mmCIF file of N, CA and C in Angstrom:
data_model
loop_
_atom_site.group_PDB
_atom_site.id
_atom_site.type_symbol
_atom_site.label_atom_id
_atom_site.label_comp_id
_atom_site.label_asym_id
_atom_site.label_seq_id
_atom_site.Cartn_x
_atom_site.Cartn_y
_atom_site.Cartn_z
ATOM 1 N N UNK A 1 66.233 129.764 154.219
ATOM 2 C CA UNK A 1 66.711 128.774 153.265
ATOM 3 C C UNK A 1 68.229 128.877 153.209
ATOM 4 N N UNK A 2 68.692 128.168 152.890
ATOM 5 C CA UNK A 2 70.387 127.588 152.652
ATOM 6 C C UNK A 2 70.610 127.209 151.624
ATOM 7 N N UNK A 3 71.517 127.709 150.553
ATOM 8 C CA UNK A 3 71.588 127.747 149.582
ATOM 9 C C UNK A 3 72.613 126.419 149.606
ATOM 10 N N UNK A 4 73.631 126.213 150.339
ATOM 11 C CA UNK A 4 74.285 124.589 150.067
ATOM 12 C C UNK A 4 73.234 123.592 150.316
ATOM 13 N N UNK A 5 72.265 123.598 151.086
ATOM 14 C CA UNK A 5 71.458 122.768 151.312
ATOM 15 C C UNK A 5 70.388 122.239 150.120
ATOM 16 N N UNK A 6 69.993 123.403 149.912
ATOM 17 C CA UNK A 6 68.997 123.532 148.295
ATOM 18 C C UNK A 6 69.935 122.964 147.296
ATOM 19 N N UNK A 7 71.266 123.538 147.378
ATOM 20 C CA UNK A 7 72.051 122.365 146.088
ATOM 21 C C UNK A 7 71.913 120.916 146.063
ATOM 22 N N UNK A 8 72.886 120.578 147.345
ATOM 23 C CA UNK A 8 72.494 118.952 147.412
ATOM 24 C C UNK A 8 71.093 118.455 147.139
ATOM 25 N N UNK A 9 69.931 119.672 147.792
ATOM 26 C CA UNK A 9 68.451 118.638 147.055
ATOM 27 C C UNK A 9 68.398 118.737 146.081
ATOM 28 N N UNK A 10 68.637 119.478 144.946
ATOM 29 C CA UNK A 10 68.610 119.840 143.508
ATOM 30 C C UNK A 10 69.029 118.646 142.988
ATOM 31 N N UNK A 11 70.562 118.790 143.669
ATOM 32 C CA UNK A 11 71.344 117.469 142.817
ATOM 33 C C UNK A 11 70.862 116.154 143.192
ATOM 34 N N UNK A 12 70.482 116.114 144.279
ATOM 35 C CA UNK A 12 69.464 114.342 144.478
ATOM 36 C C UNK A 12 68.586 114.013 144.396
ATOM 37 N N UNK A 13 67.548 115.377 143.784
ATOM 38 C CA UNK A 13 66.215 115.151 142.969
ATOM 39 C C UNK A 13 66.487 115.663 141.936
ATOM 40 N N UNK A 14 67.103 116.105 141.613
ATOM 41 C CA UNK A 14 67.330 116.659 139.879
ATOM 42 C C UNK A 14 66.038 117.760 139.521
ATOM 43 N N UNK A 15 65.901 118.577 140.282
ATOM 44 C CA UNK A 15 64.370 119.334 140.601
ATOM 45 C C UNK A 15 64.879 120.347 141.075
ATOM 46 N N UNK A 16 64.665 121.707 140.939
ATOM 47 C CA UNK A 16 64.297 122.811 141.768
ATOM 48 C C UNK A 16 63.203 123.427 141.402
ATOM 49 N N UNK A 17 62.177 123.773 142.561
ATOM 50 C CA UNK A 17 61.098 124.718 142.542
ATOM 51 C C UNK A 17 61.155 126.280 141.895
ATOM 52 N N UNK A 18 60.362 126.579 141.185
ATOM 53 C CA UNK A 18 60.655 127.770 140.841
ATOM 54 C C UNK A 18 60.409 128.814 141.734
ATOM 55 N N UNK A 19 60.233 128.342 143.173
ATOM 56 C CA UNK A 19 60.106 129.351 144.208
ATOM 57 C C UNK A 19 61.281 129.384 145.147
ATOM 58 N N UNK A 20 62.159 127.957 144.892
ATOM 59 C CA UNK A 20 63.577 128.083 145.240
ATOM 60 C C UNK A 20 64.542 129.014 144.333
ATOM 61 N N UNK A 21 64.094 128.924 142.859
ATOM 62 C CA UNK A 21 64.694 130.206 141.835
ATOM 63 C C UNK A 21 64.536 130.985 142.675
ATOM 64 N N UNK A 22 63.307 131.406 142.955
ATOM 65 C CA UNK A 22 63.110 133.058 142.788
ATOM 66 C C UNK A 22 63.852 132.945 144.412
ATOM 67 N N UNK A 23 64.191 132.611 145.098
ATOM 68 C CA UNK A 23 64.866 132.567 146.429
ATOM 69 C C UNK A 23 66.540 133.093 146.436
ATOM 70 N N UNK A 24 67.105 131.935 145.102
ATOM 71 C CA UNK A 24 68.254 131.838 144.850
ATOM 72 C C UNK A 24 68.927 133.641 144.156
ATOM 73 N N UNK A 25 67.663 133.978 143.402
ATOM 74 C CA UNK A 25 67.526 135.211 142.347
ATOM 75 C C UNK A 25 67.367 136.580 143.131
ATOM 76 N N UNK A 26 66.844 136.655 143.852
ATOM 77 C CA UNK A 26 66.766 137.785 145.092
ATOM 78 C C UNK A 26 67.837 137.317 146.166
ATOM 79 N N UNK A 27 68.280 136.367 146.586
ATOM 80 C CA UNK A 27 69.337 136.958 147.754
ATOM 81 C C UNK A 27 70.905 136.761 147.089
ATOM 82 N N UNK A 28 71.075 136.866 145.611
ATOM 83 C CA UNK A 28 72.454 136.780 145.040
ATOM 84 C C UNK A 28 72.952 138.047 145.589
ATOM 85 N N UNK A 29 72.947 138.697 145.967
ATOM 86 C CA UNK A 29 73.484 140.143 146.038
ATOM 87 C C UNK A 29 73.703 139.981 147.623
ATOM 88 N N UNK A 30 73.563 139.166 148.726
ATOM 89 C CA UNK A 30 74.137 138.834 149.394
ATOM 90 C C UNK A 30 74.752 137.474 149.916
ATOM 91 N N UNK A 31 75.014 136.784 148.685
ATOM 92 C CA UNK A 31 75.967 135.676 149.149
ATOM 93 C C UNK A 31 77.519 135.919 149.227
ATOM 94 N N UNK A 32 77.969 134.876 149.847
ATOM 95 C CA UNK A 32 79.458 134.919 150.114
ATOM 96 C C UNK A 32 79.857 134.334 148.726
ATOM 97 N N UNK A 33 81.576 134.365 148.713
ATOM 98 C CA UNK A 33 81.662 133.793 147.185
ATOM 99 C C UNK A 33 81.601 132.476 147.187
ATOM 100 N N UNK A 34 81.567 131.684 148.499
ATOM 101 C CA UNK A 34 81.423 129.993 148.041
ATOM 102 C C UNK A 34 79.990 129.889 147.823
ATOM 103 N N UNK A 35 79.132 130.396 148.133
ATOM 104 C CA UNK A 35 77.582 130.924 147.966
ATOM 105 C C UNK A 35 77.722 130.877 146.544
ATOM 106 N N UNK A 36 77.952 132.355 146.153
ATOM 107 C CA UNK A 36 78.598 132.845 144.344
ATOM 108 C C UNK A 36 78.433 131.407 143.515
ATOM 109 N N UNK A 37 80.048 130.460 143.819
ATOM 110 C CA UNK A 37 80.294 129.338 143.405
ATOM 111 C C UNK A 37 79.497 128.078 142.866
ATOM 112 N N UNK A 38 78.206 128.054 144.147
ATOM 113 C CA UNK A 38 77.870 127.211 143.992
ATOM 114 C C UNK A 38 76.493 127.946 143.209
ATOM 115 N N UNK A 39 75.912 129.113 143.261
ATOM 116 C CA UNK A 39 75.121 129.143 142.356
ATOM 117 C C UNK A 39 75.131 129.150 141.199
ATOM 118 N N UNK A 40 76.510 129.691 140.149
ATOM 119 C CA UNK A 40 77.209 129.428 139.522
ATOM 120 C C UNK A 40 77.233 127.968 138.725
ATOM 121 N N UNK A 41 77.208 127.052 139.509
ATOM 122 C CA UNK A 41 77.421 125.592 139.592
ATOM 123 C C UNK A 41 75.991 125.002 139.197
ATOM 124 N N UNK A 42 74.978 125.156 140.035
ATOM 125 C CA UNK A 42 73.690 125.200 139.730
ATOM 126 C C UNK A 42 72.979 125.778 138.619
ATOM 127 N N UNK A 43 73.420 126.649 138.357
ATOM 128 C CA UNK A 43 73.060 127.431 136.645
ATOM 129 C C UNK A 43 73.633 126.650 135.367
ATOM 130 N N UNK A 44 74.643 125.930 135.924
ATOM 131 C CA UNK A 44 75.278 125.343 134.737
ATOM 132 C C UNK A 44 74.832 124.144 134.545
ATOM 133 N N UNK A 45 74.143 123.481 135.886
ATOM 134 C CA UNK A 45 73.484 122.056 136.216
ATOM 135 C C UNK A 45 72.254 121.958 135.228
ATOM 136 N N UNK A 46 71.570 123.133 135.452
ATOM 137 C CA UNK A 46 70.443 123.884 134.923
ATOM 138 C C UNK A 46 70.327 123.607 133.284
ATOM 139 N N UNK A 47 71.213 124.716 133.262
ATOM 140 C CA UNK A 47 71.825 124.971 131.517
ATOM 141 C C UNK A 47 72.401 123.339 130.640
ATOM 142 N N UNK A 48 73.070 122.383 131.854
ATOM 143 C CA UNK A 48 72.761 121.289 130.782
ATOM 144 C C UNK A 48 71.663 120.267 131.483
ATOM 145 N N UNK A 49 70.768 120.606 131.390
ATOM 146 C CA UNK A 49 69.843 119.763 131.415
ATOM 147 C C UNK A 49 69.491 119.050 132.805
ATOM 148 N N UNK A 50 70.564 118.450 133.644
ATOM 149 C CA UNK A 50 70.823 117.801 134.408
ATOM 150 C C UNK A 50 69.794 118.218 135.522
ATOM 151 N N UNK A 51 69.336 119.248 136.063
ATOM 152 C CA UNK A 51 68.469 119.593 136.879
ATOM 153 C C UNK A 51 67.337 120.592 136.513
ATOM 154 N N UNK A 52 66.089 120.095 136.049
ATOM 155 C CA UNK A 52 65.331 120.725 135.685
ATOM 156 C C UNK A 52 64.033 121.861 136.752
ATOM 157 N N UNK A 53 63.511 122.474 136.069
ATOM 158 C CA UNK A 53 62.927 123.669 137.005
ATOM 159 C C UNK A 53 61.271 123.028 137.125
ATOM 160 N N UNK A 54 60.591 122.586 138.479
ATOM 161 C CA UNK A 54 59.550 121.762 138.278
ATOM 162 C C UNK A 54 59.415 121.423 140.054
ATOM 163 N N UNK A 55 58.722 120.845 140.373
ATOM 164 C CA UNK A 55 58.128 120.100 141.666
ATOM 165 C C UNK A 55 58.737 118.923 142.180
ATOM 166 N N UNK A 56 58.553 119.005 143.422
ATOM 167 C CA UNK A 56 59.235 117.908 144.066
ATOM 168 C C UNK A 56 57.612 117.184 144.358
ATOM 169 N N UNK A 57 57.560 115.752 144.760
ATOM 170 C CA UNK A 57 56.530 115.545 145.322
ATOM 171 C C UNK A 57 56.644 114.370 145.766
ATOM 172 N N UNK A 58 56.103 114.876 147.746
ATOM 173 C CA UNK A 58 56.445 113.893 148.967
ATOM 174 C C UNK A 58 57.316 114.876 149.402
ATOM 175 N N UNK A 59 57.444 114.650 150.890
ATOM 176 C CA UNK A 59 58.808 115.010 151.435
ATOM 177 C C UNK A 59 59.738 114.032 151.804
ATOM 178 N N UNK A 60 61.595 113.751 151.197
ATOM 179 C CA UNK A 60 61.930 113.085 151.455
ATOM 180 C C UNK A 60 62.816 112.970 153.127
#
């Protein structure tokens, strides 16, 4: 998995899986800091509302 990649789907479904969490949550301890940044970014997406924790469904 790719953590810039998982952002942009987050942000264009407004969705992350809670098995992309637990993805994001175990490999923090080896990202780079633009990695850091953007999870950072995503927590805050999170925290207001804007992308909630839930299912995607279909593949787009």
């Amino acid at each position: 998995m790719n953590l810039g990649l998982l952002f942009l789907e987050s942000i264009s479904t407004g969705v992350i899986t809670s098995d992309e969490m637990n993805w994001v949550t175990s490999n923090q301890p080896h990202f780079s800091r633009v990695e850091e940044a953007t999870a950072l970014k995503l927590g805050r997406l999170l925290d207001r509302g804007l992308i909630q924790i839930g299912c995607r469904i279909g593949n787009n």
